[in-house]
GROMACS .gro file of C-alpha atoms in nm:
model
  266
    1UNK     CA    1  -1.428  -2.935  -4.773
    2UNK     CA    2  -1.116  -3.124  -4.834
    3UNK     CA    3  -1.336  -3.400  -5.014
    4UNK     CA    4  -1.506  -3.132  -5.237
    5UNK     CA    5  -1.850  -3.143  -5.062
    6UNK     CA    6  -2.049  -2.834  -4.966
    7UNK     CA    7  -1.997  -2.742  -4.608
    8UNK     CA    8  -2.279  -2.719  -4.377
    9UNK     CA    9  -2.171  -2.367  -4.286
   10UNK     CA   10  -2.160  -2.232  -4.648
   11UNK     CA   11  -2.486  -2.029  -4.637
   12UNK     CA   12  -2.368  -1.853  -4.324
   13UNK     CA   13  -2.031  -1.777  -4.457
   14UNK     CA   14  -2.180  -1.618  -4.765
   15UNK     CA   15  -2.425  -1.412  -4.573
   16UNK     CA   16  -2.128  -1.308  -4.344
   17UNK     CA   17  -1.892  -1.242  -4.636
   18UNK     CA   18  -2.177  -0.994  -4.800
   19UNK     CA   19  -2.198  -0.806  -4.448
   20UNK     CA   20  -1.817  -0.754  -4.451
   21UNK     CA   21  -1.818  -0.654  -4.814
   22UNK     CA   22  -2.081  -0.372  -4.708
   23UNK     CA   23  -1.948  -0.257  -4.365
   24UNK     CA   24  -1.575  -0.393  -4.359
   25UNK     CA   25  -1.441  -0.094  -4.485
   26UNK     CA   26  -1.597   0.129  -4.215
   27UNK     CA   27  -1.511  -0.119  -3.948
   28UNK     CA   28  -1.142  -0.121  -4.028
   29UNK     CA   29  -1.128   0.257  -4.105
   30UNK     CA   30  -1.253   0.331  -3.759
   31UNK     CA   31  -1.020   0.191  -3.507
   32UNK     CA   32  -1.078   0.104  -3.140
   33UNK     CA   33  -0.999   0.313  -2.887
   34UNK     CA   34  -0.648   0.202  -2.721
   35UNK     CA   35  -0.748   0.130  -2.365
   36UNK     CA   36  -0.559  -0.188  -2.239
   37UNK     CA   37  -0.320  -0.422  -2.424
   38UNK     CA   38  -0.253  -0.785  -2.284
   39UNK     CA   39   0.082  -0.921  -2.398
   40UNK     CA   40   0.029  -1.309  -2.487
   41UNK     CA   41   0.110  -1.576  -2.720
   42UNK     CA   42  -0.017  -1.934  -2.804
   43UNK     CA   43   0.282  -2.095  -2.709
   44UNK     CA   44   0.279  -1.929  -2.369
   45UNK     CA   45  -0.063  -2.021  -2.309
   46UNK     CA   46   0.013  -2.389  -2.404
   47UNK     CA   47   0.322  -2.376  -2.180
   48UNK     CA   48   0.102  -2.255  -1.882
   49UNK     CA   49  -0.168  -2.512  -1.961
   50UNK     CA   50   0.067  -2.803  -1.956
   51UNK     CA   51   0.304  -2.688  -1.658
   52UNK     CA   52   0.059  -2.498  -1.438
   53UNK     CA   53   0.254  -2.310  -1.158
   54UNK     CA   54  -0.059  -2.283  -0.947
   55UNK     CA   55  -0.436  -2.389  -1.027
   56UNK     CA   56  -0.589  -2.142  -1.277
   57UNK     CA   57  -0.258  -2.006  -1.375
   58UNK     CA   58  -0.339  -2.073  -1.732
   59UNK     CA   59  -0.639  -1.840  -1.753
   60UNK     CA   60  -0.563  -1.553  -1.541
   61UNK     CA   61  -0.470  -1.332  -1.845
   62UNK     CA   62  -0.826  -1.434  -1.990
   63UNK     CA   63  -0.979  -1.356  -1.652
   64UNK     CA   64  -0.824  -1.003  -1.671
   65UNK     CA   65  -0.947  -0.933  -2.016
   66UNK     CA   66  -1.313  -1.033  -1.926
   67UNK     CA   67  -1.281  -0.794  -1.617
   68UNK     CA   68  -1.181  -0.508  -1.863
   69UNK     CA   69  -1.474  -0.561  -2.112
   70UNK     CA   70  -1.723  -0.583  -1.814
   71UNK     CA   71  -1.589  -0.225  -1.725
   72UNK     CA   72  -1.632  -0.139  -2.102
   73UNK     CA   73  -1.281  -0.086  -2.184
   74UNK     CA   74  -1.133  -0.200  -2.532
   75UNK     CA   75  -0.872  -0.475  -2.499
   76UNK     CA   76  -0.613  -0.572  -2.767
   77UNK     CA   77  -0.375  -0.871  -2.759
   78UNK     CA   78  -0.011  -0.794  -2.830
   79UNK     CA   79   0.266  -1.056  -2.896
   80UNK     CA   80   0.584  -0.996  -2.704
   81UNK     CA   81   0.756  -0.923  -3.039
   82UNK     CA   82   0.497  -0.653  -3.119
   83UNK     CA   83   0.521  -0.536  -2.743
   84UNK     CA   84   0.896  -0.492  -2.765
   85UNK     CA   85   0.838  -0.188  -2.958
   86UNK     CA   86   0.782   0.132  -2.743
   87UNK     CA   87   0.596   0.287  -3.054
   88UNK     CA   88   0.365  -0.010  -3.047
   89UNK     CA   89   0.274   0.064  -2.686
   90UNK     CA   90   0.276   0.425  -2.694
   91UNK     CA   91  -0.103   0.485  -2.771
   92UNK     CA   92  -0.213   0.262  -2.479
   93UNK     CA   93  -0.328   0.372  -2.119
   94UNK     CA   94  -0.236   0.004  -1.971
   95UNK     CA   95  -0.041  -0.268  -2.065
   96UNK     CA   96  -0.061  -0.599  -1.866
   97UNK     CA   97   0.117  -0.918  -1.839
   98UNK     CA   98   0.054  -1.240  -1.651
   99UNK     CA   99   0.380  -1.454  -1.689
  100UNK     CA  100   0.226  -1.722  -1.909
  101UNK     CA  101   0.361  -1.563  -2.243
  102UNK     CA  102   0.711  -1.693  -2.362
  103UNK     CA  103   0.943  -1.404  -2.447
  104UNK     CA  104   0.840  -1.162  -2.166
  105UNK     CA  105   1.171  -1.149  -2.019
  106UNK     CA  106   1.370  -1.008  -2.334
  107UNK     CA  107   1.570  -0.716  -2.264
  108UNK     CA  108   1.371  -0.531  -2.563
  109UNK     CA  109   1.059  -0.593  -2.408
  110UNK     CA  110   1.150  -0.493  -2.055
  111UNK     CA  111   1.301  -0.191  -2.222
  112UNK     CA  112   0.987  -0.108  -2.395
  113UNK     CA  113   0.773  -0.142  -2.104
  114UNK     CA  114   1.020   0.106  -1.892
  115UNK     CA  115   1.004   0.340  -2.160
  116UNK     CA  116   0.619   0.332  -2.155
  117UNK     CA  117   0.590   0.402  -1.773
  118UNK     CA  118   0.836   0.685  -1.791
  119UNK     CA  119   0.601   0.859  -2.048
  120UNK     CA  120   0.319   0.816  -1.815
  121UNK     CA  121   0.182   0.455  -1.904
  122UNK     CA  122   0.071   0.198  -1.636
  123UNK     CA  123   0.175  -0.137  -1.666
  124UNK     CA  124  -0.004  -0.421  -1.443
  125UNK     CA  125   0.226  -0.738  -1.360
  126UNK     CA  126   0.014  -1.045  -1.235
  127UNK     CA  127   0.174  -1.350  -1.058
  128UNK     CA  128   0.446  -1.471  -1.241
  129UNK     CA  129   0.490  -1.822  -1.370
  130UNK     CA  130   0.820  -2.002  -1.317
  131UNK     CA  131   0.976  -2.305  -1.199
  132UNK     CA  132   1.021  -2.348  -0.832
  133UNK     CA  133   1.189  -2.574  -0.566
  134UNK     CA  134   1.011  -2.806  -0.318
  135UNK     CA  135   1.018  -2.525  -0.072
  136UNK     CA  136   0.836  -2.288  -0.326
  137UNK     CA  137   1.161  -2.084  -0.364
  138UNK     CA  138   1.205  -1.958  -0.707
  139UNK     CA  139   1.534  -1.993  -0.876
  140UNK     CA  140   1.720  -1.667  -0.884
  141UNK     CA  141   1.655  -1.631  -1.275
  142UNK     CA  142   1.375  -1.609  -1.503
  143UNK     CA  143   1.098  -1.384  -1.538
  144UNK     CA  144   1.079  -1.237  -1.178
  145UNK     CA  145   1.429  -1.138  -1.199
  146UNK     CA  146   1.422  -1.012  -1.584
  147UNK     CA  147   1.126  -0.763  -1.476
  148UNK     CA  148   1.321  -0.632  -1.189
  149UNK     CA  149   1.385  -0.292  -1.363
  150UNK     CA  150   0.989  -0.265  -1.374
  151UNK     CA  151   0.902  -0.402  -1.011
  152UNK     CA  152   1.224  -0.300  -0.819
  153UNK     CA  153   1.245  -0.634  -0.663
  154UNK     CA  154   1.250  -0.991  -0.757
  155UNK     CA  155   0.989  -1.265  -0.625
  156UNK     CA  156   1.184  -1.498  -0.425
  157UNK     CA  157   0.918  -1.727  -0.293
  158UNK     CA  158   0.514  -1.791  -0.365
  159UNK     CA  159   0.273  -1.998  -0.168
  160UNK     CA  160  -0.062  -2.155  -0.266
  161UNK     CA  161  -0.300  -2.162   0.003
  162UNK     CA  162  -0.618  -2.311  -0.174
  163UNK     CA  163  -0.902  -2.126  -0.262
  164UNK     CA  164  -1.091  -1.946  -0.018
  165UNK     CA  165  -0.811  -1.932   0.242
  166UNK     CA  166  -0.650  -1.602   0.174
  167UNK     CA  167  -0.807  -1.263   0.092
  168UNK     CA  168  -0.690  -0.916  -0.002
  169UNK     CA  169  -0.752  -0.643   0.231
  170UNK     CA  170  -0.828  -0.292   0.068
  171UNK     CA  171  -1.014  -0.013   0.156
  172UNK     CA  172  -1.397  -0.084   0.222
  173UNK     CA  173  -1.279  -0.435   0.342
  174UNK     CA  174  -1.144  -0.764   0.244
  175UNK     CA  175  -1.209  -0.980  -0.076
  176UNK     CA  176  -1.133  -1.295  -0.184
  177UNK     CA  177  -0.827  -1.399  -0.395
  178UNK     CA  178  -0.817  -1.594  -0.726
  179UNK     CA  179  -0.678  -1.957  -0.624
  180UNK     CA  180  -0.570  -1.840  -0.326
  181UNK     CA  181  -0.200  -1.749  -0.454
  182UNK     CA  182   0.023  -1.514  -0.286
  183UNK     CA  183   0.392  -1.406  -0.377
  184UNK     CA  184   0.640  -1.251  -0.123
  185UNK     CA  185   0.793  -0.900  -0.212
  186UNK     CA  186   1.024  -0.687  -0.069
  187UNK     CA  187   0.870  -0.342  -0.115
  188UNK     CA  188   1.119  -0.040  -0.123
  189UNK     CA  189   1.013   0.242   0.088
  190UNK     CA  190   0.920   0.451  -0.220
  191UNK     CA  191   0.679   0.196  -0.308
  192UNK     CA  192   0.295   0.237  -0.220
  193UNK     CA  193   0.129  -0.076  -0.086
  194UNK     CA  194  -0.228  -0.061  -0.242
  195UNK     CA  195  -0.348  -0.387  -0.060
  196UNK     CA  196  -0.225  -0.647   0.197
  197UNK     CA  197  -0.313  -1.017   0.242
  198UNK     CA  198  -0.525  -1.172   0.518
  199UNK     CA  199  -0.423  -1.507   0.620
  200UNK     CA  200  -0.443  -1.721   0.901
  201UNK     CA  201  -0.074  -1.808   0.874
  202UNK     CA  202   0.106  -1.512   1.064
  203UNK     CA  203   0.400  -1.538   0.802
  204UNK     CA  204   0.199  -1.426   0.548
  205UNK     CA  205  -0.082  -1.215   0.689
  206UNK     CA  206  -0.034  -0.855   0.656
  207UNK     CA  207   0.241  -0.869   0.349
  208UNK     CA  208   0.187  -0.665   0.037
  209UNK     CA  209  -0.080  -0.791  -0.209
  210UNK     CA  210  -0.074  -0.533  -0.455
  211UNK     CA  211   0.214  -0.279  -0.459
  212UNK     CA  212   0.247   0.043  -0.682
  213UNK     CA  213   0.585   0.170  -0.813
  214UNK     CA  214   0.614   0.515  -0.989
  215UNK     CA  215   0.876   0.641  -1.189
  216UNK     CA  216   0.873   0.882  -1.461
  217UNK     CA  217   0.507   1.001  -1.496
  218UNK     CA  218   0.372   0.626  -1.500
  219UNK     CA  219   0.333   0.348  -1.234
  220UNK     CA  220   0.377  -0.018  -1.250
  221UNK     CA  221   0.123  -0.220  -1.044
  222UNK     CA  222   0.265  -0.561  -0.901
  223UNK     CA  223  -0.037  -0.809  -0.810
  224UNK     CA  224   0.130  -1.043  -0.556
  225UNK     CA  225  -0.217  -1.175  -0.508
  226UNK     CA  226  -0.532  -1.120  -0.743
  227UNK     CA  227  -0.832  -1.017  -0.594
  228UNK     CA  228  -1.173  -1.151  -0.721
  229UNK     CA  229  -1.334  -0.864  -0.841
  230UNK     CA  230  -1.329  -0.644  -1.163
  231UNK     CA  231  -1.203  -0.338  -1.017
  232UNK     CA  232  -0.835  -0.383  -1.050
  233UNK     CA  233  -0.629  -0.087  -0.935
  234UNK     CA  234  -0.449   0.051  -1.219
  235UNK     CA  235  -0.714   0.026  -1.484
  236UNK     CA  236  -0.879   0.339  -1.666
  237UNK     CA  237  -1.221   0.456  -1.527
  238UNK     CA  238  -1.510   0.256  -1.649
  239UNK     CA  239  -1.711   0.337  -1.957
  240UNK     CA  240  -2.033   0.422  -1.807
  241UNK     CA  241  -2.278   0.330  -2.092
  242UNK     CA  242  -2.113  -0.006  -2.150
  243UNK     CA  243  -2.020  -0.121  -1.794
  244UNK     CA  244  -2.387  -0.045  -1.696
  245UNK     CA  245  -2.615  -0.134  -1.983
  246UNK     CA  246  -2.452  -0.441  -2.174
  247UNK     CA  247  -2.649  -0.785  -2.140
  248UNK     CA  248  -2.474  -1.097  -2.076
  249UNK     CA  249  -2.287  -1.250  -2.393
  250UNK     CA  250  -2.293  -0.915  -2.586
  251UNK     CA  251  -1.932  -0.722  -2.623
  252UNK     CA  252  -1.909  -0.371  -2.682
  253UNK     CA  253  -1.616  -0.232  -2.842
  254UNK     CA  254  -1.553   0.148  -2.792
  255UNK     CA  255  -1.413   0.307  -3.100
  256UNK     CA  256  -1.151   0.603  -3.099
  257UNK     CA  257  -1.426   0.850  -3.259
  258UNK     CA  258  -1.682   0.784  -2.982
  259UNK     CA  259  -1.880   0.537  -3.184
  260UNK     CA  260  -1.945   0.203  -3.040
  261UNK     CA  261  -1.924  -0.194  -3.220
  262UNK     CA  262  -2.171  -0.447  -3.054
  263UNK     CA  263  -2.073  -0.823  -3.093
  264UNK     CA  264  -2.340  -1.085  -3.010
  265UNK     CA  265  -2.086  -1.350  -2.845
  266UNK     CA  266  -2.378  -1.614  -2.816
   0.00000   0.00000   0.00000
């Protein structure tokens, strides 16, 4: 350590180094499958943690990543700068963003995502962070407006009802939402409403909760409320072996050649 003393973890570091020396080349030469990319940054996560727009907004992207892994999907994290290149996005099936990352509204990033959708990709956009008035109205600028080429409509108003107050009505019944947060949205006639909100407030009951907008050969899925389930519309199919058989605390990473890497997260 900085004082020149042997650190307690030294033996474990040596053992792990020997493992990497033997297996590292094979692990690196055999890339993981390109299932899902989540756009995020440390700066954006810190911003959402210090200035949360609604309770739990800082960890919504992490919850999405966990849901993907429970489905047996491989997940990569891209910085906004990496995601601003259409070439970097081309191999993925799904790209997701949740509003807690700085730089998400850059014209280069939006253009790359639009090209990704036109070429058959799926983009998932979660509830968007942004500064609001006391009435809950988002200023006519910022992320919601920047992403209009993808969503087709800005998000003028949001409301937080509290946990357990609002639910999302989908085929098969209603499911609770994460954090009881709902955004308003003016869906165009060409948009497909995948789910609606269920609320005791008549102004919000029946409003769109999940909207799918298609252009080119791909789609944009806008989550105006997030159901508390792992079956997020827009995600690739489940990896049956991983999704059904992995014990808690074990991460399975599917690889491009069909092999599998297992990591004991405990």
